[in-house]
Coordinates of C-alpha atoms and ligand atoms in Angstrom, one line a residue:
M1 CA 0.0 0.0 0.0
R2 CA 1.4 3.3 -1.1
T3 CA 0.6 6.2 1.2
G4 CA -0.1 9.8 0.2
I5 CA -1.3 13.1 1.8
A6 CA -2.7 16.2 0.2
T7 CA -0.8 19.3 1.1
V8 CA -4.0 21.0 2.3
C9 CA -4.1 18.7 5.3
L10 CA -1.1 20.4 6.9
S11 CA -0.3 23.9 8.0
G12 CA 2.6 26.1 7.0
T13 CA 4.3 26.9 3.7
L14 CA 4.5 24.3 1.0
E15 CA 8.1 23.6 2.1
D16 CA 6.9 23.0 5.7
K17 CA 4.2 20.6 4.4
L18 CA 6.6 18.6 2.2
A19 CA 9.1 18.3 5.0
A20 CA 6.4 17.2 7.5
A21 CA 5.0 14.6 5.0
A22 CA 8.5 13.2 4.4
H23 CA 9.3 13.1 8.1
A24 CA 6.2 11.0 8.8
G25 CA 7.2 8.6 6.1
F26 CA 4.6 9.3 3.4
D27 CA 5.4 8.0 -0.1
G28 CA 3.8 10.8 -2.0
V29 CA 1.8 14.0 -1.9
E30 CA -1.1 15.7 -3.7
V31 CA -0.2 19.3 -4.4
F32 CA -3.2 21.5 -3.6
E33 CA -3.4 24.3 -6.1
P34 CA -3.6 27.2 -3.6
D35 CA -0.5 25.9 -1.9
L36 CA 1.4 26.0 -5.2
I37 CA 0.1 29.4 -6.1
G38 CA 1.2 30.8 -2.8
S39 CA 4.6 29.3 -3.0
R40 CA 7.8 31.2 -4.0
L41 CA 9.1 28.0 -5.5
S42 CA 8.5 27.3 -9.2
P43 CA 6.7 24.0 -10.1
S44 CA 10.1 22.5 -11.1
E45 CA 11.7 23.6 -7.9
I46 CA 8.9 22.0 -6.0
R47 CA 9.5 18.8 -8.0
I48 CA 13.2 18.9 -7.0
Q49 CA 12.5 19.5 -3.4
A50 CA 9.9 16.7 -3.2
A51 CA 12.4 14.3 -4.9
E52 CA 15.1 15.3 -2.5
L53 CA 12.8 14.4 0.4
G54 CA 11.9 11.1 -1.2
L55 CA 8.4 12.1 -2.1
S56 CA 6.6 11.5 -5.4
I57 CA 4.0 14.1 -6.5
D58 CA 1.0 11.9 -7.3
L59 CA -1.7 14.4 -8.1
Y60 CA -2.3 18.0 -8.9
Q61 CA -5.7 19.3 -7.7
P62 CA -8.3 20.6 -8.2
F63 CA -9.3 21.7 -11.6
R64 CA -12.8 23.1 -11.4
D65 CA -15.9 23.8 -13.4
F66 CA -15.0 22.3 -16.7
E67 CA -17.7 20.0 -17.9
G68 CA -21.3 20.6 -18.9
V69 CA -20.7 24.2 -20.1
P70 CA -22.2 25.8 -23.3
N71 CA -19.9 24.7 -26.2
R72 CA -18.8 28.3 -26.9
Q73 CA -16.9 28.2 -23.5
L74 CA -15.2 24.9 -24.3
E75 CA -12.1 26.4 -26.0
R76 CA -11.5 28.8 -23.1
N77 CA -11.8 25.9 -20.7
L78 CA -9.3 23.8 -22.7
R79 CA -6.9 26.7 -22.7
R80 CA -7.2 26.9 -18.9
A81 CA -6.5 23.2 -18.8
E82 CA -3.4 23.4 -21.0
A83 CA -1.9 26.0 -18.6
K84 CA -2.5 23.6 -15.7
F85 CA -1.0 20.7 -17.7
D86 CA 2.1 22.8 -18.0
V87 CA 2.2 22.9 -14.2
V88 CA 1.5 19.1 -13.9
E89 CA 4.4 18.4 -16.3
A90 CA 6.8 20.7 -14.4
L91 CA 5.8 19.0 -11.1
G92 CA 6.6 15.6 -12.6
A93 CA 3.1 14.5 -11.7
D94 CA 1.1 12.3 -14.1
T95 CA -2.5 12.9 -12.9
M96 CA -4.7 16.0 -12.6
L97 CA -7.9 16.0 -10.6
V98 CA -11.0 17.4 -12.3
C99 CA -14.0 17.8 -10.0
S100 CA -17.6 18.0 -11.1
N101 CA -18.9 21.4 -12.0
V102 CA -20.7 23.3 -9.2
S103 CA -21.8 26.3 -11.3
D104 CA -25.5 27.0 -11.4
E105 CA -25.1 27.4 -15.2
T106 CA -24.1 23.8 -15.7
I107 CA -26.2 22.1 -18.3
D108 CA -27.9 18.9 -17.3
D109 CA -26.7 16.8 -20.2
D110 CA -24.4 13.8 -19.6
G111 CA -23.8 13.5 -23.4
L112 CA -22.5 17.1 -23.5
A113 CA -20.3 16.5 -20.3
A114 CA -18.9 13.3 -21.9
Q115 CA -18.1 15.1 -25.2
Q116 CA -16.3 17.9 -23.4
L117 CA -14.4 15.5 -21.1
H118 CA -13.4 13.6 -24.2
A119 CA -11.8 16.7 -25.6
L120 CA -10.0 17.3 -22.3
A121 CA -8.7 13.7 -22.3
D122 CA -7.4 14.1 -25.9
R123 CA -5.4 17.1 -24.8
A124 CA -4.1 15.4 -21.7
A125 CA -3.1 12.3 -23.6
E126 CA -0.9 14.4 -26.0
R127 CA 1.0 15.4 -22.9
G128 CA 1.1 11.9 -21.3
I129 CA -1.1 13.1 -18.5
R130 CA -4.2 11.4 -17.0
V131 CA -7.3 13.1 -15.8
A132 CA -9.2 11.8 -12.7
Y133 CA -12.8 12.9 -12.6
E134 CA -14.3 13.3 -9.1
A135 CA -18.0 13.8 -8.2
L136 CA -18.2 16.5 -5.5
A137 CA -21.0 15.8 -3.0
W138 CA -22.3 19.3 -3.9
G139 CA -21.7 19.1 -7.7
R140 CA -24.5 20.9 -9.6
R141 CA -25.4 18.0 -11.9
V142 CA -22.9 15.2 -10.9
S143 CA -22.7 14.5 -7.2
E144 CA -22.5 10.7 -7.0
Y145 CA -19.6 8.6 -7.9
D146 CA -21.7 6.1 -9.9
H147 CA -23.0 9.0 -12.0
A148 CA -19.4 10.2 -12.6
W149 CA -18.5 6.6 -13.5
R150 CA -21.3 6.4 -16.1
I151 CA -19.9 9.5 -17.8
V152 CA -16.3 8.2 -17.7
Q153 CA -17.6 5.0 -19.3
A154 CA -19.4 7.0 -22.0
V155 CA -16.2 8.9 -22.7
D156 CA -14.2 5.7 -23.0
H157 CA -10.8 7.4 -23.3
P158 CA -7.6 5.9 -21.8
A159 CA -6.6 9.2 -20.4
L160 CA -9.8 9.7 -18.4
G161 CA -10.6 7.7 -15.2
I162 CA -12.2 8.3 -11.9
C163 CA -11.2 9.6 -8.5
L164 CA -13.1 8.2 -5.5
D165 CA -13.1 10.4 -2.4
S166 CA -14.5 8.7 0.6
F167 CA -16.0 11.9 2.0
H168 CA -18.1 12.7 -1.0
I169 CA -19.4 9.2 -1.2
L170 CA -20.0 8.4 2.5
S171 CA -21.4 11.8 3.4
R172 CA -24.2 11.2 0.9
G173 CA -24.7 7.6 1.9
T174 CA -24.3 6.4 -1.7
N175 CA -24.5 2.7 -2.2
L176 CA -21.0 1.3 -2.4
A177 CA -21.8 -1.7 -4.5
A178 CA -21.0 -0.1 -7.8
I179 CA -17.3 0.4 -6.8
A180 CA -16.9 -3.3 -7.6
D181 CA -18.0 -2.6 -11.3
I182 CA -15.2 -0.1 -11.9
P183 CA -12.2 -1.8 -13.7
A184 CA -8.9 -1.3 -11.9
D185 CA -7.4 0.6 -14.8
K186 CA -10.2 3.2 -14.5
L187 CA -9.6 3.8 -10.8
F188 CA -7.1 6.6 -11.2
F189 CA -7.0 7.9 -7.7
V190 CA -8.5 7.3 -4.2
Q191 CA -8.7 10.0 -1.5
L192 CA -9.5 9.1 2.1
A193 CA -11.2 11.3 4.7
D194 CA -13.4 10.5 7.7
A195 CA -15.8 12.9 9.4
P196 CA -18.1 12.9 12.4
H197 CA -21.8 12.4 11.7
L198 CA -23.3 15.9 11.5
V199 CA -26.5 17.2 10.1
M200 CA -25.4 20.3 8.2
D201 CA -24.7 21.7 4.7
V202 CA -22.4 19.1 3.1
L203 CA -20.0 21.8 1.7
Q204 CA -19.4 23.3 5.1
W205 CA -19.1 19.8 6.6
S206 CA -16.4 18.9 4.1
R207 CA -14.4 22.1 4.4
H208 CA -14.3 22.3 8.2
Y209 CA -14.9 18.9 9.8
R210 CA -13.1 16.2 7.7
S211 CA -10.8 14.1 9.8
F212 CA -8.2 11.4 9.4
P213 CA -9.5 7.8 9.1
G214 CA -10.6 6.4 12.4
Q215 CA -11.3 9.9 13.9
G216 CA -14.8 10.3 12.6
G217 CA -17.9 8.2 12.2
F218 CA -17.5 6.8 8.7
D219 CA -16.7 3.2 8.0
L220 CA -13.4 3.7 6.2
S221 CA -12.3 0.1 6.5
D222 CA -15.3 -1.1 4.5
F223 CA -14.8 1.7 1.9
T224 CA -11.0 1.0 1.5
A225 CA -11.5 -2.8 1.4
R226 CA -14.0 -2.3 -1.6
V227 CA -11.5 -0.1 -3.4
L228 CA -8.7 -2.6 -2.9
D229 CA -10.9 -5.5 -3.9
A230 CA -11.7 -3.6 -7.1
G231 CA -8.0 -3.8 -7.9
Y232 CA -6.9 -0.3 -7.1
A233 CA -3.1 -0.2 -6.8
G234 CA -2.4 3.5 -6.5
P235 CA -1.7 5.5 -3.3
L236 CA -4.3 5.7 -0.5
S237 CA -4.1 9.5 -0.1
L238 CA -5.5 11.5 2.7
E239 CA -7.4 14.7 1.8
V240 CA -8.6 16.3 4.9
F241 CA -9.9 19.9 5.4
N242 CA -10.1 20.6 9.1
D243 CA -10.1 23.9 11.1
V244 CA -8.1 22.5 14.0
F245 CA -5.5 20.7 11.9
R246 CA -4.9 23.8 9.8
Q247 CA -3.6 25.6 12.9
A248 CA -1.6 22.7 14.4
D249 CA 2.1 21.8 14.1
P250 CA 2.4 20.2 10.6
R251 CA 4.9 17.6 11.7
R252 CA 2.7 16.4 14.5
M253 CA -0.3 16.3 12.2
A254 CA 1.6 14.4 9.5
I255 CA 2.5 11.7 12.1
D256 CA -1.1 11.6 13.3
A257 CA -2.1 11.2 9.6
M258 CA 0.3 8.4 9.0
R259 CA -0.8 6.6 12.2
S260 CA -4.4 6.7 10.9
L261 CA -3.4 5.1 7.6
L262 CA -1.3 2.4 9.4
T263 CA -4.3 1.6 11.6
L264 CA -6.7 1.7 8.7
E265 CA -4.4 -0.7 6.7
E266 CA -4.4 -3.1 9.7
S267 CA -8.2 -3.0 10.0
V268 CA -8.6 -3.6 6.2
R269 CA -6.2 -6.5 6.1
A270 CA -7.8 -8.0 9.2
G271 CA -4.7 -8.0 11.5
S272 CA -2.2 -9.1 8.9
S273 CA -0.6 -5.7 8.4
R274 CA 2.9 -5.9 7.1
R275 CA 4.1 -3.0 9.2
L276 CA 2.4 -3.4 12.6
P277 CA 2.9 -6.1 15.2
P278 CA -0.6 -7.0 16.4
P279 CA -1.7 -5.6 19.8
A280 CA -0.9 -7.8 22.8
S281 CA -3.9 -8.6 24.9
L282 CA -4.3 -6.3 27.9
H283 CA -5.5 -7.5 31.3
G284 CA -6.2 -4.3 33.1
Y285 CA -4.3 -1.5 34.7
A286 CA -1.0 -2.4 36.5
F287 CA -0.9 1.1 38.1
V288 CA -1.7 4.7 37.7
E289 CA 1.0 7.2 38.7
L290 CA 0.0 10.5 40.2
A291 CA 2.4 13.5 40.3
V292 CA 1.7 15.3 43.5
D293 CA 3.2 18.7 44.4
P294 CA 4.4 19.1 47.9
A295 CA 1.5 21.3 48.9
S296 CA -1.0 18.5 48.2
V297 CA 0.8 15.5 49.3
G298 CA -0.9 15.6 52.7
E299 CA -4.5 15.8 51.4
T300 CA -3.8 13.2 48.8
Q301 CA -2.5 10.7 51.4
R302 CA -5.4 11.5 53.7
L303 CA -7.8 10.7 50.8
M304 CA -6.0 7.5 49.8
H305 CA -6.1 6.4 53.4
A306 CA -9.8 7.1 53.8
M307 CA -10.4 5.1 50.6
G308 CA -8.7 2.1 52.3
F309 CA -5.4 2.2 50.3
A310 CA -2.3 1.4 52.3
Q311 CA 1.2 2.4 51.5
T312 CA 2.8 -1.1 50.8
A313 CA 6.1 -0.2 49.2
Q314 CA 8.6 2.5 48.5
H315 CA 10.7 2.9 45.4
R316 CA 14.3 2.1 46.0
S317 CA 15.8 5.2 44.5
K318 CA 13.0 7.6 43.8
P319 CA 10.5 9.6 45.9
V320 CA 7.7 7.3 44.8
A321 CA 5.3 5.4 47.1
L322 CA 3.1 2.5 46.1
W323 CA -0.4 2.6 47.6
Q324 CA -2.4 -0.5 47.1
Q325 CA -5.6 -2.3 47.8
R326 CA -6.1 -5.7 46.1
D327 CA -5.2 -5.1 42.4
A328 CA -5.7 -1.3 42.5
R329 CA -2.3 0.2 42.6
I330 CA -1.5 4.0 42.8
L331 CA 2.0 5.4 42.7
L332 CA 2.3 8.7 44.4
N333 CA 5.3 10.6 42.9
A334 CA 6.4 13.6 45.0
G335 CA 9.3 14.4 42.6
A336 CA 7.8 14.2 39.2
P337 CA 8.9 17.0 36.8
T338 CA 5.4 17.0 35.2
A339 CA 2.3 19.0 36.2
P340 CA 0.3 17.6 39.1
G341 CA -2.2 15.0 38.1
I342 CA -2.1 11.7 36.3
A343 CA 1.5 11.4 35.1
A344 CA 1.4 7.9 33.8
I345 CA -0.9 4.9 33.2
A346 CA 0.5 1.4 33.1
V347 CA -1.4 -1.5 31.4
E348 CA -0.9 -5.2 32.1
S349 CA 0.3 -6.6 28.7
A350 CA 0.6 -10.3 27.9
D351 CA 3.7 -9.2 25.9
P352 CA 5.1 -5.9 26.9
G353 CA 7.9 -6.1 24.3
R354 CA 5.4 -6.5 21.5
S355 CA 3.2 -3.7 22.8
A356 CA 6.3 -1.4 22.8
A357 CA 7.3 -2.6 19.3
R358 CA 3.8 -1.9 18.0
A359 CA 3.8 1.6 19.6
E360 CA 7.1 2.3 17.9
A361 CA 5.8 1.1 14.6
L362 CA 2.9 3.5 15.1
L363 CA 5.3 6.4 15.5
A364 CA 4.8 6.9 19.2
P365 CA 7.7 8.8 20.9
V366 CA 9.5 6.2 23.1
L367 CA 10.6 7.6 26.4
S368 CA 14.1 6.9 27.7
R369 CA 13.9 6.7 31.5
Q370 CA 16.5 7.1 34.1
R371 CA 16.9 4.0 36.2
G372 CA 19.3 2.5 38.6
P373 CA 21.6 -0.4 37.5
D374 CA 19.4 -3.2 38.9
E375 CA 16.0 -1.6 38.1
A376 CA 13.5 -3.0 35.7
D377 CA 13.6 -1.7 32.1
L378 CA 10.0 -0.6 31.5
S379 CA 8.9 0.3 28.0
A380 CA 7.1 3.6 28.0
I381 CA 5.8 6.0 25.4
A382 CA 4.5 9.5 25.5
A383 CA 0.9 10.2 24.6
P384 CA -0.1 13.5 22.9
D385 CA -1.5 14.8 26.2
G386 CA 1.9 14.3 27.9
T387 CA 0.8 11.2 29.9
S388 CA 3.3 8.4 29.9
V389 CA 2.0 5.0 29.0
F390 CA 3.8 1.9 30.4
F391 CA 3.5 -1.7 29.2
C392 CA 4.2 -4.1 32.0
R393 CA 3.5 -7.3 33.6
T394 CA 2.8 -7.5 37.3
D395 CA 3.5 -10.8 38.9
E396 CA 3.7 -10.5 42.6
R397 CA 4.6 -14.1 43.1
S398 CA 7.2 -14.8 40.4
D399 CA 10.9 -14.0 40.4
M400 CA 10.7 -12.3 37.1
R401 CA 12.0 -8.8 37.0
G402 CA 8.8 -6.9 37.0
W403 CA 8.3 -3.3 37.9
L404 CA 7.4 -4.3 41.5
Q405 CA 11.0 -5.5 42.0
D406 CA 12.1 -1.8 42.1
F407 CA 10.0 -1.3 45.3
D408 CA 11.0 -2.3 48.8
P409 CA 7.9 -3.6 50.7
L410 CA 7.0 -1.8 53.9
S411 CA 6.0 -3.5 57.0
P412 CA 2.2 -4.0 57.3
I413 CA 1.9 -2.9 60.9
G414 CA -0.9 -0.4 61.5
R415 CA -2.4 -0.6 58.1
A416 CA -6.0 0.5 57.7
A417 CA -8.5 -2.2 56.9
S418 CA -9.5 -2.4 53.2
T419 CA -12.8 -0.8 52.1
G420 CA -13.4 -3.4 49.4
L421 CA -11.9 -1.7 46.4
T422 CA -10.7 -4.3 43.9
H423 CA -9.1 -2.8 40.8
I424 CA -8.9 0.3 38.6
D425 CA -12.1 0.5 36.5
H426 CA -11.2 3.4 34.3
V427 CA -9.1 6.5 34.0
A428 CA -10.4 9.8 32.7
L429 CA -7.9 12.2 31.0
A430 CA -8.7 15.7 30.0
Q431 CA -7.2 16.5 26.6
P432 CA -5.8 19.8 25.2
F433 CA -8.4 21.3 22.8
D434 CA -6.3 21.0 19.7
Y435 CA -5.3 17.4 20.1
F436 CA -8.4 15.5 21.0
D437 CA -8.9 13.5 17.8
E438 CA -5.2 12.8 17.7
A439 CA -5.2 11.5 21.3
A440 CA -8.3 9.3 20.8
L441 CA -6.6 7.7 17.8
F442 CA -3.3 7.4 19.6
Y443 CA -4.7 5.5 22.6
R444 CA -6.9 3.4 20.4
S445 CA -4.2 2.3 18.0
M446 CA -1.4 1.9 20.5
L447 CA -3.5 -0.2 22.9
G448 CA -5.8 -1.9 20.4
L449 CA -8.9 -0.4 22.0
E450 CA -12.3 0.0 20.5
P451 CA -14.0 3.4 20.3
R452 CA -17.3 3.9 22.1
E453 CA -19.8 6.7 21.5
S454 CA -18.8 10.3 21.6
L455 CA -20.9 12.3 24.0
E456 CA -21.4 16.0 24.8
L457 CA -22.0 16.9 28.4
A458 CA -23.1 20.1 29.9
A459 CA -20.6 21.4 32.5
P460 CA -21.4 24.5 34.5
D461 CA -18.7 26.3 32.6
G462 CA -19.3 25.0 29.1
L463 CA -19.9 21.9 27.0
V464 CA -17.5 19.0 27.4
R465 CA -17.0 16.3 24.8
S466 CA -16.2 12.8 26.0
R467 CA -15.2 9.7 24.2
A468 CA -14.4 6.3 25.8
V469 CA -12.0 3.7 24.3
T470 CA -11.9 0.2 25.8
T471 CA -10.7 -3.3 25.3
A472 CA -13.5 -5.6 24.0
D473 CA -13.8 -7.2 27.5
G474 CA -13.7 -3.8 29.3
R475 CA -10.6 -4.6 31.3
V476 CA -8.9 -1.5 30.1
R477 CA -11.2 1.5 29.9
L478 CA -10.1 5.1 29.1
V479 CA -12.3 8.1 28.9
L480 CA -11.0 11.2 27.1
T481 CA -12.6 14.6 27.6
V482 CA -12.2 18.0 26.0
P483 CA -14.0 21.3 26.0
V484 CA -16.2 21.7 22.9
L485 CA -14.9 25.2 22.5
A486 CA -11.4 26.2 23.3
H487 CA -10.9 28.1 26.5
D488 CA -7.9 28.9 28.7
A489 CA -8.9 27.9 32.2
A490 CA -8.7 24.3 33.3
Q491 CA -12.2 24.2 34.8
A492 CA -14.6 21.3 35.3
G493 CA -13.6 19.9 31.9
G494 CA -10.0 20.0 32.8
L495 CA -10.2 17.7 35.8
Q496 CA -8.9 14.1 35.7
H497 CA -10.0 11.1 37.6
V498 CA -9.2 7.6 38.5
A499 CA -12.2 5.3 39.0
V500 CA -11.8 2.3 41.3
A501 CA -14.1 -0.7 41.2
C502 CA -15.8 -2.3 44.2
G503 CA -18.4 -4.9 45.0
D504 CA -20.4 -2.9 47.6
I505 CA -20.5 0.8 47.0
F506 CA -22.4 1.6 50.2
L507 CA -19.8 -0.1 52.3
V508 CA -17.0 1.9 50.7
A509 CA -18.9 5.1 51.2
Q510 CA -19.7 4.2 54.8
R511 CA -16.1 3.3 55.7
M512 CA -14.7 6.4 54.0
R513 CA -17.0 8.6 56.0
E514 CA -15.9 6.9 59.2
R515 CA -12.3 7.8 58.2
G516 CA -13.2 11.4 57.8
V517 CA -13.4 11.9 54.0
G518 CA -16.9 11.2 52.6
P519 CA -18.1 11.3 49.0
L520 CA -18.7 14.5 47.1
S521 CA -22.1 15.7 48.3
I522 CA -24.9 15.5 45.7
P523 CA -28.0 17.8 45.9
D524 CA -31.4 16.4 47.0
N525 CA -32.9 17.5 43.7
Y526 CA -30.9 14.8 42.0
Y527 CA -32.6 12.1 44.1
D528 CA -36.1 13.6 43.7
D529 CA -35.6 13.4 40.0
L530 CA -34.3 9.9 40.1
A531 CA -37.4 8.8 42.0
A532 CA -39.6 10.5 39.4
R533 CA -37.7 9.1 36.4
L534 CA -37.1 5.5 37.4
D535 CA -39.2 3.1 39.4
L536 CA -36.5 2.3 41.9
E537 CA -37.2 0.9 45.4
P538 CA -37.7 4.0 47.7
D539 CA -35.2 2.4 50.2
L540 CA -32.5 2.2 47.5
I541 CA -33.0 5.9 46.6
E542 CA -32.8 6.8 50.3
L543 CA -29.6 4.8 50.7
M544 CA -28.1 6.5 47.7
R545 CA -29.2 9.9 49.0
E546 CA -27.6 9.2 52.4
H547 CA -24.3 8.1 50.8
D548 CA -24.2 10.5 47.9
V549 CA -24.2 7.6 45.4
L550 CA -25.3 8.3 41.8
Y551 CA -27.2 5.8 39.6
D552 CA -27.5 4.9 36.0
R553 CA -28.8 1.9 34.1
A554 CA -28.6 0.6 30.6
R555 CA -28.7 -2.7 28.7
G556 CA -30.3 -4.4 31.7
G557 CA -27.3 -3.5 33.9
E558 CA -26.9 -0.9 36.6
F559 CA -24.1 1.5 37.6
L560 CA -23.7 2.9 41.1
H561 CA -20.9 5.4 41.7
F562 CA -19.7 8.3 43.8
Y563 CA -16.9 10.8 43.6
T564 CA -14.4 12.1 46.1
P565 CA -13.5 15.7 46.8
T566 CA -10.8 17.1 44.5
V567 CA -7.2 17.0 45.6
G568 CA -4.3 19.0 44.3
E569 CA -5.2 21.2 41.3
R570 CA -7.3 18.8 39.2
L571 CA -7.6 15.2 40.4
F572 CA -10.3 13.3 42.1
F573 CA -11.3 9.7 42.5
E574 CA -14.5 7.9 41.6
V575 CA -15.7 4.6 43.2
V576 CA -17.9 2.5 40.9
E577 CA -20.0 -0.6 41.3
R578 CA -21.0 -2.3 38.0
R579 CA -24.0 -4.6 38.1
G580 CA -24.8 -6.9 35.2
D581 CA -23.9 -5.9 31.7
Y582 CA -23.6 -2.1 32.3
D583 CA -20.8 -0.9 30.0
G584 CA -20.9 2.9 30.4
Y585 CA -19.6 5.5 32.8
G586 CA -22.7 7.2 34.2
A587 CA -22.4 10.0 31.6
A588 CA -25.9 11.2 32.5
N589 CA -24.7 12.1 36.0
A590 CA -21.5 13.9 34.9
P591 CA -23.2 17.4 34.7
V592 CA -24.5 16.9 38.3
R593 CA -21.0 16.0 39.4
M594 CA -19.3 18.9 37.6
T595 CA -21.7 21.4 39.1
A596 CA -21.2 19.9 42.6
Q597 CA -17.5 20.2 42.2
R598 CA -17.9 24.0 41.6
A599 CA -19.5 24.6 45.0
P600 CA -18.0 22.8 48.1
A601 CA -20.9 21.8 50.2
T602 CA -19.4 19.8 53.2
A603 CA -16.9 20.7 55.8
T604 CA -14.4 18.2 54.2
E605 CA -14.8 19.6 50.7
A606 CA -14.4 23.1 52.1
A607 CA -11.3 22.0 54.0
F608 CA -9.7 20.5 50.9
A609 CA -10.5 23.6 48.9
H610 CA -9.1 25.8 51.7
E611 CA -5.8 23.8 51.8
R612 CA -5.6 24.3 48.1
A613 CA -6.0 28.0 48.4
Q614 CA -3.5 28.3 51.2
A615 CA -0.8 26.2 49.6
T616 CA 2.1 28.2 48.2
P617 CA 3.4 26.6 45.0
A618 CA 6.6 24.9 46.1
E619 CA 9.5 24.2 43.8
R620 CA 9.1 20.7 42.3
E621 CA 12.1 18.6 42.8
G622 CA 12.8 17.9 39.1
D623 CA 14.7 14.7 38.5
G624 CA 14.8 11.6 40.5
A625 CA 11.2 10.8 39.6
Y626 CA 9.9 7.3 38.8
N627 CA 8.8 8.7 35.5
A628 CA 11.6 11.1 34.6
A629 CA 13.2 11.2 31.2
Ligands
MG701 MG1 -11.4 15.1 -3.0
MG702 MG1 -15.9 8.3 35.4

């Protein structure tokens, strides 16, 4: 599979775009006309520069409003085309894209369109150039690929073929069966773009919301499989117009783009990708590492203690403590050079080496870590949001050199009794506004997770978008959130949380309250609404009200959960009890939670908030951290 990317996908000058595409390993590019017109380089200089970078120029695009015009305009249109063929030649490209006419004056006559395209193909053939005809979803007379194909068939000229653009086809919901009827030698070019499902004008949708494959709602693997089954052997080329990508770092975007193609290739070839080691099976979270600044160490420890975690081990060379309860493990890192919050997540991998090799093949930045001579060599990569991701295997009984070997066990004297927490259920990470789609694809492809529905939640300070990615069996669950509109302050949407599972939510709430830190208090109105909406036992509602437990149900399963007060600048915990087949995260309750977090209601919440206000930002100790580069 040859890979390509249209220069319009990336920001910067044409030189920046070419460099970024080459850096990410693309085989070729489509030169987008406005990028060429705005460049100080001549077409032949562009050709040289691309060649030096190892890139072919596969397409020049777009040439507009050609076919279906009154015949008196044909000569003028052909002259326009000849001038562009000069550019195509100088670029060393062999194909020019012609998109269907959007002008209101276009004549509704396929015979006329075919005649005029035949004349264009004759001129192209004289220059050894091919013309790829693309149906724009908003074309005036031709807006479906099968219609464009009927015209190309009528023209029957070796220099005229078709360009299939997944956006134009999937946005209209056109039946894909006719792709199989197009002979391979007439499939001149294929452009790939995904997009979220939106109900809006298709032109605006295309210009602003296209995304890389796997980042939207279209079934790109089915589309691509059909194109390859039809015998298409040219590049799979990304053509994405997106407001956010246009202002992002082009190198970073090019890598994101390449990662999407690698992942797409893997999904099309059903796991037999040439380039990617398959994902290793993941069995849950090994640990979550929290960076705590000195001002919030006290309250974090107090909260962990109340939740029934005990400090069971201390890292041998770093200021990192392991707090544990059954299989729920939290590392508190008092010396991390990162911002307070979740610094790292570690997943239990059946084959950590393969997980790391896959991540590297997917162009993830691999972190080099400082470690002592006898300490475990953990594979770690950096996610787009700055979180480190570790692949490891925890085996407390074996002699294998796992990560736990770097910790000295502490004596169990005086440990608090467990509250019944069993393991980490999910981790919720707030994402920077510009990198949400990139992050979702990153975590999904690295860890082999499946995307779940994307939701919009009303926080008191704005809308928050949330998307979960999970293993098929739900053992690794990750929730990514981002404000729908960019804003500066890290408010409710900027908070992160670690959710821990239990078998008896009321017992956990009870024991926590006895230890002085109860759940985040939830307004009575919530419970009155619950009673009105659902026919739940009044006793259960009263119990939930008493313990500030929230409730959701779906698919015959139930979800009971509560939140803790926030510690440090932006971290809180959630305790969850899943009953039956419930597979969600209580999203319906998130707005209630976010509003409750705005206004401390209990003495404990107020005390935590007060500590936060009083704390003077102390110097962080820089190196020596568990997770330091
Ligand atoms: Mg296109
Ligand atoms: Mg949650």
